[in-house]
């Protein structure tokens, strides 16, 4: 369609030029028919479509459930009898996802095999699976099947965590484990739905374990052992939208499990393990588009359910959101089901409150009713413009841009009456690469005097999304706010002309 439009506009220019020629005897010079839309050139690396859709989920859940739920361990050794897995009620992934949805999450990832090797579906690759579990609830369980079904019903995205390290398998450490167990398990999971958004491959790989009774330590070469290029191609053939996280090389671990990303956070990074991995911050000149995902726990005792656990305070979770989603990362928040196979009340309540806070604090985008101007705005193309009004039109596909050589600019938002403001959110048009390196924000109580906002905040990168608390504090960002008649955002430095698709003010 786009090509057709380009062709039509090129044709009309030719006809126009022929007419002009006939009328004046001159041929029009310097028509840049190669780029009729005056499109800014991309700055590489750029994301592919799946990575953009993945990032647009922003906030989704992790569900650690399995053998450890019943042993109280975080890492099972792999020698646990299958009968220990005995849910006291039928596990209910639909309930898990409803709880996540109430918090404003758009999807979830279920652990279906942890390091202990116990599979939560009836796999053909090992007998160490739910069909041999301790009661009827366990035997009838099939988490990938039920999780995928529930997600589709709730209009949420879903994916699976499958641990490459398998402390139960006698084959672990040999090539047969990869070809006959691990890759087959991934294929079985891919078959639960072609619409999966992420497969999660943990970085803990190798060490001591049961290994079919060998009770020894086994190590592998993480770079080569799992045949990643083959895995990536095979999964993509079946699940074209699926991002392979971690060693899959399509999204990166943010580098801590505490729910924060660097204020400076590039989606550019180099693939592979240390030393070039720079999880929390990315690498400005990295070769790959490898955006950060931050995994964090909602409870205080571990990834799995533990007796006596409690959920973190809701304001702490809000802070996590600002420090991840608000810093160009996604937030994968872990919610552990308990022995009933359901999310306990205290966690569900906390998530409901979090959902309420997020709605209240980010519902009314004041930018939508602001007048907006900018310096250095790029000239329009044949079908596209780059006007500042694209910044507050609620459309992620239109964007504001400057001229190629112009890497700084000032954007001003003005209201008829002063507004109470607390946050500014910026979103780059990342389809053409991440660009902004430095910016600053000011506010004006009266429309003529300007005061600096966001004291102490490192206003460096933006990326997919950056949310700036104007009082400078992610821990206590929701104070009284500031009364502002206008807000000014200055882009001080950018790798190439900045492209921003949305500015929001709350
Ligand atoms: C880690 C694992 O070892 C933990 O048990 C947990 O699954 C966490 C999300 O990733 O590396």
XYZ file of C-alpha atoms and ligand atoms in Angstrom:
517
model
C 0.000 0.000 0.000
C 2.811 2.342 1.022
C 4.710 1.422 -2.151
C 1.626 2.130 -4.194
C 1.276 5.552 -2.564
C 4.939 6.266 -3.279
C 4.478 5.182 -6.882
C 1.402 7.364 -7.281
C 3.120 10.395 -5.794
C 6.175 9.798 -7.999
C 3.882 9.546 -11.047
C 2.039 12.739 -10.142
C 5.365 14.553 -9.790
C 6.391 13.325 -13.252
C 3.062 14.454 -14.747
C 3.420 17.791 -12.974
C 6.935 18.166 -14.318
C 5.774 17.291 -17.884
C 3.014 19.893 -17.639
C 5.433 22.483 -16.339
C 7.794 21.599 -19.143
C 5.023 22.020 -21.736
C 3.978 25.355 -20.274
C 7.356 26.933 -19.584
C 9.856 25.033 -21.670
C 11.887 24.157 -18.495
C 12.276 20.835 -16.682
C 12.013 20.991 -12.895
C 15.358 20.259 -11.269
C 16.357 18.677 -7.954
C 13.260 16.629 -7.305
C 14.213 14.021 -4.759
C 11.980 11.240 -6.026
C 13.863 8.659 -3.927
C 12.488 10.084 -0.720
C 9.218 11.865 -1.544
C 8.178 11.767 2.102
C 11.396 13.406 3.226
C 11.759 10.489 5.678
C 14.619 10.641 8.175
C 17.151 7.853 7.604
C 17.230 5.071 10.225
C 19.963 4.945 12.854
C 20.977 1.311 13.241
C 20.326 -1.017 14.952
C 16.547 -0.850 14.583
C 14.008 -3.226 16.146
C 12.112 -5.745 14.145
C 8.326 -5.746 14.266
C 8.064 -8.509 16.916
C 10.334 -6.538 19.229
C 8.160 -3.457 18.913
C 5.001 -5.394 19.677
C 6.767 -7.042 22.602
C 7.835 -3.691 24.053
C 4.331 -2.310 23.676
C 3.168 -4.821 26.284
C 5.241 -2.819 28.816
C 4.066 -4.618 31.947
C 3.376 -8.345 32.260
C 3.411 -11.110 34.833
C 5.722 -13.972 35.701
C 4.226 -17.024 37.380
C 6.672 -19.286 39.231
C 4.744 -22.437 40.016
C 5.820 -26.088 40.036
C 7.576 -28.663 42.174
C 9.189 -25.977 44.351
C 5.740 -24.714 45.376
C 5.354 -27.989 47.297
C 8.899 -28.428 48.636
C 9.464 -24.823 49.722
C 12.719 -24.702 47.720
C 13.797 -22.115 45.182
C 15.980 -24.533 43.207
C 14.965 -28.202 43.313
C 17.828 -30.684 42.969
C 15.974 -32.777 40.368
C 15.488 -35.853 42.574
C 12.015 -34.882 43.878
C 9.412 -37.660 43.545
C 6.686 -36.660 41.073
C 4.043 -37.439 43.735
C 5.204 -34.458 45.804
C 3.487 -32.258 43.247
C -0.049 -32.414 44.671
C -2.125 -29.233 44.278
C -4.832 -29.002 46.951
C -7.255 -27.665 44.314
C -7.264 -27.611 40.521
C -4.565 -25.106 39.395
C -6.279 -22.170 37.732
C -4.184 -20.168 35.250
C -7.266 -18.130 34.311
C -7.348 -16.802 37.885
C -3.601 -15.972 37.689
C -4.102 -13.949 34.553
C -7.196 -12.155 35.850
C -5.185 -10.994 38.853
C -2.460 -9.728 36.505
C -4.989 -7.969 34.303
C -6.415 -6.111 37.291
C -2.968 -4.569 37.809
C -2.936 -3.288 34.234
C -0.663 -6.043 32.902
C -1.083 -7.059 29.280
C 0.246 -10.599 29.410
C 2.048 -13.256 31.391
C 4.820 -15.837 31.273
C 4.278 -19.155 33.067
C 7.177 -21.259 34.317
C 6.467 -24.706 32.879
C 9.823 -26.299 33.726
C 12.233 -24.964 36.318
C 15.811 -26.155 36.933
C 14.502 -29.300 38.731
C 13.258 -30.560 35.359
C 9.645 -31.305 36.433
C 7.390 -30.560 33.436
C 3.936 -29.050 34.007
C 2.549 -30.707 30.892
C 2.361 -34.266 29.584
C 5.587 -34.180 27.621
C 6.834 -37.103 25.550
C 10.425 -36.231 26.489
C 10.480 -37.371 30.124
C 8.351 -39.203 32.664
C 9.249 -36.517 35.195
C 6.002 -34.652 34.551
C 2.530 -33.902 35.913
C 0.924 -37.125 34.694
C 2.682 -38.932 37.557
C 1.886 -36.379 40.187
C 0.415 -37.052 43.619
C -3.301 -36.461 43.032
C -5.975 -36.003 40.455
C -5.603 -32.203 40.392
C -1.960 -32.624 39.514
C -2.524 -35.420 37.012
C -5.175 -33.424 35.153
C -3.048 -30.287 35.066
C -1.555 -29.003 31.869
C -0.302 -25.499 32.524
C 0.792 -24.502 28.988
C -2.530 -25.657 27.546
C -4.695 -23.944 30.181
C -2.531 -20.837 30.377
C -2.656 -20.262 26.611
C -6.424 -20.800 26.515
C -7.056 -18.455 29.414
C -4.829 -15.741 27.945
C -6.667 -15.815 24.628
C -10.006 -15.560 26.407
C -8.821 -12.592 28.431
C -7.241 -10.960 25.399
C -3.794 -11.116 26.971
C -0.432 -12.233 25.581
C 1.233 -15.361 26.905
C 4.592 -17.070 26.901
C 6.540 -19.788 28.701
C 9.653 -20.083 30.846
C 11.460 -23.308 30.162
C 14.704 -23.838 32.002
C 17.478 -25.021 29.680
C 19.324 -26.370 32.730
C 17.690 -29.630 33.763
C 18.925 -31.161 37.015
C 16.747 -34.222 36.561
C 17.710 -35.385 33.079
C 20.349 -38.146 32.875
C 21.278 -36.713 29.459
C 22.043 -33.171 30.646
C 25.478 -32.117 29.434
C 25.433 -34.388 26.353
C 24.373 -33.355 22.815
C 21.414 -35.757 23.124
C 19.898 -33.641 25.871
C 19.702 -30.695 23.477
C 18.397 -32.571 20.441
C 16.110 -35.043 22.182
C 14.946 -33.309 25.301
C 15.372 -29.536 25.278
C 14.619 -28.670 21.640
C 11.716 -31.124 21.629
C 10.280 -29.587 24.768
C 10.477 -26.175 23.117
C 8.708 -27.610 20.056
C 5.983 -29.100 22.262
C 5.482 -25.724 23.883
C 5.448 -23.886 20.561
C 2.567 -26.173 19.573
C 0.429 -24.805 22.416
C -0.096 -21.659 20.379
C 1.458 -19.838 17.477
C 0.585 -16.501 19.090
C 3.114 -16.674 21.956
C 4.932 -13.431 22.642
C 8.003 -14.618 24.546
C 9.972 -17.738 25.467
C 12.141 -17.284 28.521
C 15.461 -19.102 28.760
C 17.116 -18.726 32.097
C 20.794 -17.908 32.468
C 21.481 -20.440 35.271
C 23.053 -23.265 33.336
C 24.999 -26.197 34.687
C 26.151 -27.151 38.156
C 25.329 -29.976 40.505
C 22.182 -32.038 40.189
C 20.543 -35.433 40.338
C 20.977 -36.163 36.614
C 19.123 -39.477 36.700
C 20.949 -40.640 39.819
C 24.489 -39.629 38.859
C 24.456 -36.931 41.572
C 27.318 -34.961 40.130
C 28.345 -31.592 38.777
C 27.983 -30.979 35.050
C 28.997 -27.921 33.115
C 28.322 -26.856 29.567
C 29.537 -24.149 27.193
C 26.661 -21.671 27.351
C 27.603 -20.018 24.063
C 27.360 -23.159 21.945
C 25.636 -25.969 23.853
C 21.973 -25.166 23.171
C 22.172 -24.710 19.390
C 20.537 -21.288 19.704
C 20.414 -20.277 16.016
C 18.525 -23.485 15.290
C 16.221 -22.945 18.252
C 15.516 -19.350 17.209
C 14.700 -20.279 13.625
C 12.544 -23.232 14.623
C 10.495 -21.281 17.166
C 10.022 -18.358 14.768
C 8.730 -20.680 12.069
C 5.941 -21.832 14.359
C 5.476 -18.680 16.478
C 6.342 -15.699 14.285
C 5.647 -13.115 17.034
C 7.710 -14.834 19.691
C 10.699 -13.074 21.256
C 13.404 -15.404 22.529
C 14.545 -13.875 25.763
C 17.977 -14.240 27.365
C 20.242 -16.626 25.552
C 17.715 -16.525 22.674
C 19.243 -13.112 21.926
C 16.165 -10.977 21.212
C 15.613 -9.212 24.551
C 18.055 -8.897 27.405
C 18.075 -9.377 31.165
C 18.206 -5.969 32.782
C 20.958 -7.285 35.023
C 19.349 -7.261 38.473
C 16.241 -8.803 39.980
C 15.294 -5.701 41.896
C 12.961 -4.051 39.391
C 15.026 -1.173 38.059
C 16.802 -0.135 34.900
C 19.460 2.520 34.421
C 18.290 6.068 33.835
C 20.531 5.881 30.810
C 19.248 2.807 29.048
C 19.989 2.012 25.412
C 18.117 -0.767 23.655
C 21.310 -1.297 21.685
C 23.523 -4.037 23.065
C 25.961 -6.736 22.010
C 24.855 -10.341 22.128
C 26.584 -12.932 24.248
C 27.607 -13.233 27.868
C 29.995 -11.092 29.949
C 32.038 -8.955 29.538
C 30.228 -7.071 26.811
C 26.778 -7.372 28.423
C 25.764 -4.187 30.122
C 22.230 -5.124 31.183
C 21.048 -2.118 33.135
C 22.276 0.511 30.727
C 22.647 -1.089 27.294
C 25.491 -0.007 25.037
C 25.083 3.095 22.930
C 26.967 1.619 20.006
C 25.790 -1.976 20.504
C 25.290 -4.032 17.352
C 21.894 -5.503 18.112
C 18.507 -4.200 19.085
C 18.342 -6.028 22.409
C 15.870 -4.191 24.648
C 15.890 -4.672 28.414
C 13.362 -6.650 30.448
C 13.344 -6.274 34.206
C 12.193 -9.310 36.209
C 11.233 -8.651 39.813
C 9.325 -10.316 42.650
C 6.149 -9.035 44.223
C 6.662 -11.170 47.349
C 9.446 -10.985 49.917
C 10.547 -14.632 50.048
C 11.465 -15.762 46.557
C 10.266 -16.526 43.071
C 8.134 -19.439 44.278
C 5.448 -19.413 46.952
C 6.746 -19.717 50.537
C 4.921 -20.061 53.845
C 4.665 -16.701 55.648
C 5.435 -14.564 52.605
C 3.889 -11.157 52.064
C 3.500 -8.805 49.112
C 5.538 -5.609 48.803
C 3.798 -2.282 49.520
C 1.936 -0.934 46.549
C 3.922 2.343 46.474
C 7.126 0.299 46.185
C 5.639 -1.475 43.156
C 4.657 1.856 41.642
C 8.261 2.977 42.064
C 9.412 -0.197 40.280
C 7.089 0.635 37.429
C 8.599 4.115 37.094
C 12.120 2.689 37.244
C 11.497 0.054 34.551
C 8.643 0.910 32.186
C 9.564 4.554 32.797
C 13.181 3.861 31.814
C 12.883 2.119 28.482
C 12.519 -1.424 29.886
C 9.597 -3.802 30.316
C 8.523 -4.968 33.778
C 8.028 -8.704 34.312
C 6.564 -8.882 37.794
C 6.500 -12.286 39.452
C 3.289 -13.421 41.184
C 3.605 -16.879 42.749
C 0.554 -19.175 42.947
C 0.359 -21.065 46.256
C -0.301 -24.757 47.003
C -3.916 -24.454 45.848
C -2.656 -23.546 42.377
C -4.123 -20.059 42.726
C -2.794 -16.600 43.544
C -3.393 -15.921 47.237
C -5.695 -13.127 48.358
C -2.973 -10.803 49.746
C -1.106 -10.723 46.440
C -4.289 -10.341 44.401
C -5.361 -7.388 46.588
C -2.025 -5.644 46.216
C -2.221 -5.984 42.453
C -5.724 -4.584 42.377
C -4.507 -1.537 44.300
C -1.546 -1.150 41.958
C -3.881 -1.225 38.971
C -5.933 1.522 40.606
C -2.871 3.699 41.280
C -1.583 3.339 37.732
C -4.972 4.294 36.337
C -5.434 7.259 38.628
C -1.935 8.605 38.076
C -1.681 8.077 34.324
C -5.271 8.415 33.171
C -5.586 12.100 32.289
C -2.973 13.065 29.758
C -2.819 16.844 30.022
C -0.737 17.065 26.851
C -3.823 16.215 24.817
C -5.294 19.639 25.559
C -2.066 21.646 25.333
C -0.959 23.867 22.469
C 2.347 22.462 21.257
C 5.174 24.080 19.282
C 8.734 23.106 18.434
C 11.864 24.563 16.903
C 13.533 23.039 13.861
C 10.530 21.057 12.624
C 11.295 19.102 9.473
C 9.482 20.006 6.253
C 6.572 17.772 5.294
C 6.902 15.085 2.646
C 4.412 14.131 -0.045
C 2.296 12.013 2.315
C 3.714 12.629 5.728
C 4.328 15.565 7.974
C 6.518 15.933 11.053
C 4.547 18.632 12.822
C 4.655 19.134 16.597
C 0.914 18.355 16.664
C 1.901 14.720 16.002
C 3.243 14.661 19.558
C -0.162 14.933 21.179
C -2.503 13.408 18.618
C -2.712 10.073 20.449
C -1.279 8.276 17.377
C 1.940 6.257 17.778
C 2.484 6.111 14.031
C 2.816 9.849 13.487
C 5.880 11.639 14.809
C 7.637 14.943 15.069
C 11.126 15.265 13.580
C 13.771 17.888 12.938
C 15.996 18.325 9.882
C 18.746 15.731 9.441
C 21.573 17.888 10.648
C 19.649 19.292 13.601
C 20.286 17.253 16.755
C 18.842 19.665 19.306
C 15.467 21.389 19.572
C 12.952 22.839 22.009
C 9.362 21.625 22.376
C 6.900 23.760 24.322
C 3.480 22.827 25.665
C 1.165 25.622 26.780
C -2.229 25.450 28.488
C -4.983 28.047 28.711
C -4.949 27.739 32.489
C -2.251 26.439 34.866
C -2.348 22.654 35.375
C -1.096 20.499 38.248
C 1.681 18.388 36.766
C 3.797 15.559 38.191
C 5.170 13.489 35.293
C 6.321 13.982 31.723
C 6.465 10.919 29.473
C 8.389 10.861 26.193
C 8.328 8.179 23.511
C 10.794 8.005 20.641
C 9.765 6.655 17.244
C 12.065 3.657 17.704
C 11.293 2.067 14.351
C 14.120 4.240 13.082
C 16.451 3.551 16.002
C 17.067 5.020 19.436
C 18.573 8.483 19.135
C 18.231 10.906 22.053
C 21.276 11.221 24.325
C 20.462 14.207 26.491
C 17.511 16.446 27.284
C 16.145 18.612 30.080
C 12.731 19.740 31.256
C 11.545 23.069 32.636
C 8.154 24.296 33.754
C 6.645 27.738 33.906
C 4.083 28.720 36.544
C 3.006 31.792 34.546
C 4.037 31.138 30.955
C 7.037 33.485 31.033
C 9.438 32.525 33.857
C 11.078 29.114 33.552
C 12.173 26.848 36.394
C 14.167 23.638 36.154
C 12.189 20.424 36.743
C 13.283 16.909 37.733
C 16.244 17.808 39.988
C 18.869 15.080 40.103
C 17.295 12.993 37.337
C 19.735 11.854 34.654
C 17.885 13.066 31.595
C 19.881 11.154 29.024
C 18.199 8.435 26.976
C 14.502 8.135 26.123
C 13.950 5.095 23.872
C 10.566 3.403 23.708
C 9.343 5.270 26.804
C 10.781 7.487 29.514
C 8.658 8.750 32.405
C 10.215 11.630 34.308
C 8.949 12.438 37.817
C 9.081 16.224 37.889
C 9.972 16.310 41.593
C 13.009 14.176 40.808
C 12.017 11.255 43.043
C 10.865 7.842 41.850
C 10.306 6.807 45.484
C 7.979 9.667 46.351
C 6.907 10.988 43.027
C 3.242 11.560 43.747
C 3.421 14.655 45.866
C 1.440 17.843 45.472
C 2.729 18.410 41.977
C 3.608 21.735 40.357
C 1.296 24.356 38.967
C 2.382 24.904 35.374
C 1.063 27.104 32.613
C 3.676 25.671 30.280
C 6.322 22.948 30.024
C 9.440 23.058 27.910
C 11.445 20.032 26.841
C 14.836 20.721 25.343
C 16.572 17.997 23.399
C 20.241 18.821 23.951
C 21.861 16.006 22.017
C 20.795 13.182 19.788
C 22.654 10.621 17.623
C 20.801 12.008 14.605
C 17.704 14.173 14.202
C 15.362 13.289 17.100
C 12.051 11.557 16.275
C 9.401 11.614 18.996
C 5.923 10.192 18.524
C 4.293 11.059 21.849
C 4.677 13.471 24.734
C 2.326 13.001 27.682
C 1.966 15.076 30.811
C 0.239 13.844 33.980
C 16.863 -17.142 37.870
C 16.512 -18.557 38.310
O 17.636 -19.261 38.757
C 15.498 -18.313 39.407
O 15.148 -19.482 40.074
C 14.284 -17.650 38.765
O 13.627 -18.551 37.903
C 14.682 -16.374 38.054
C 13.594 -15.700 37.302
O 15.744 -16.613 37.179
O 18.005 -17.056 37.162
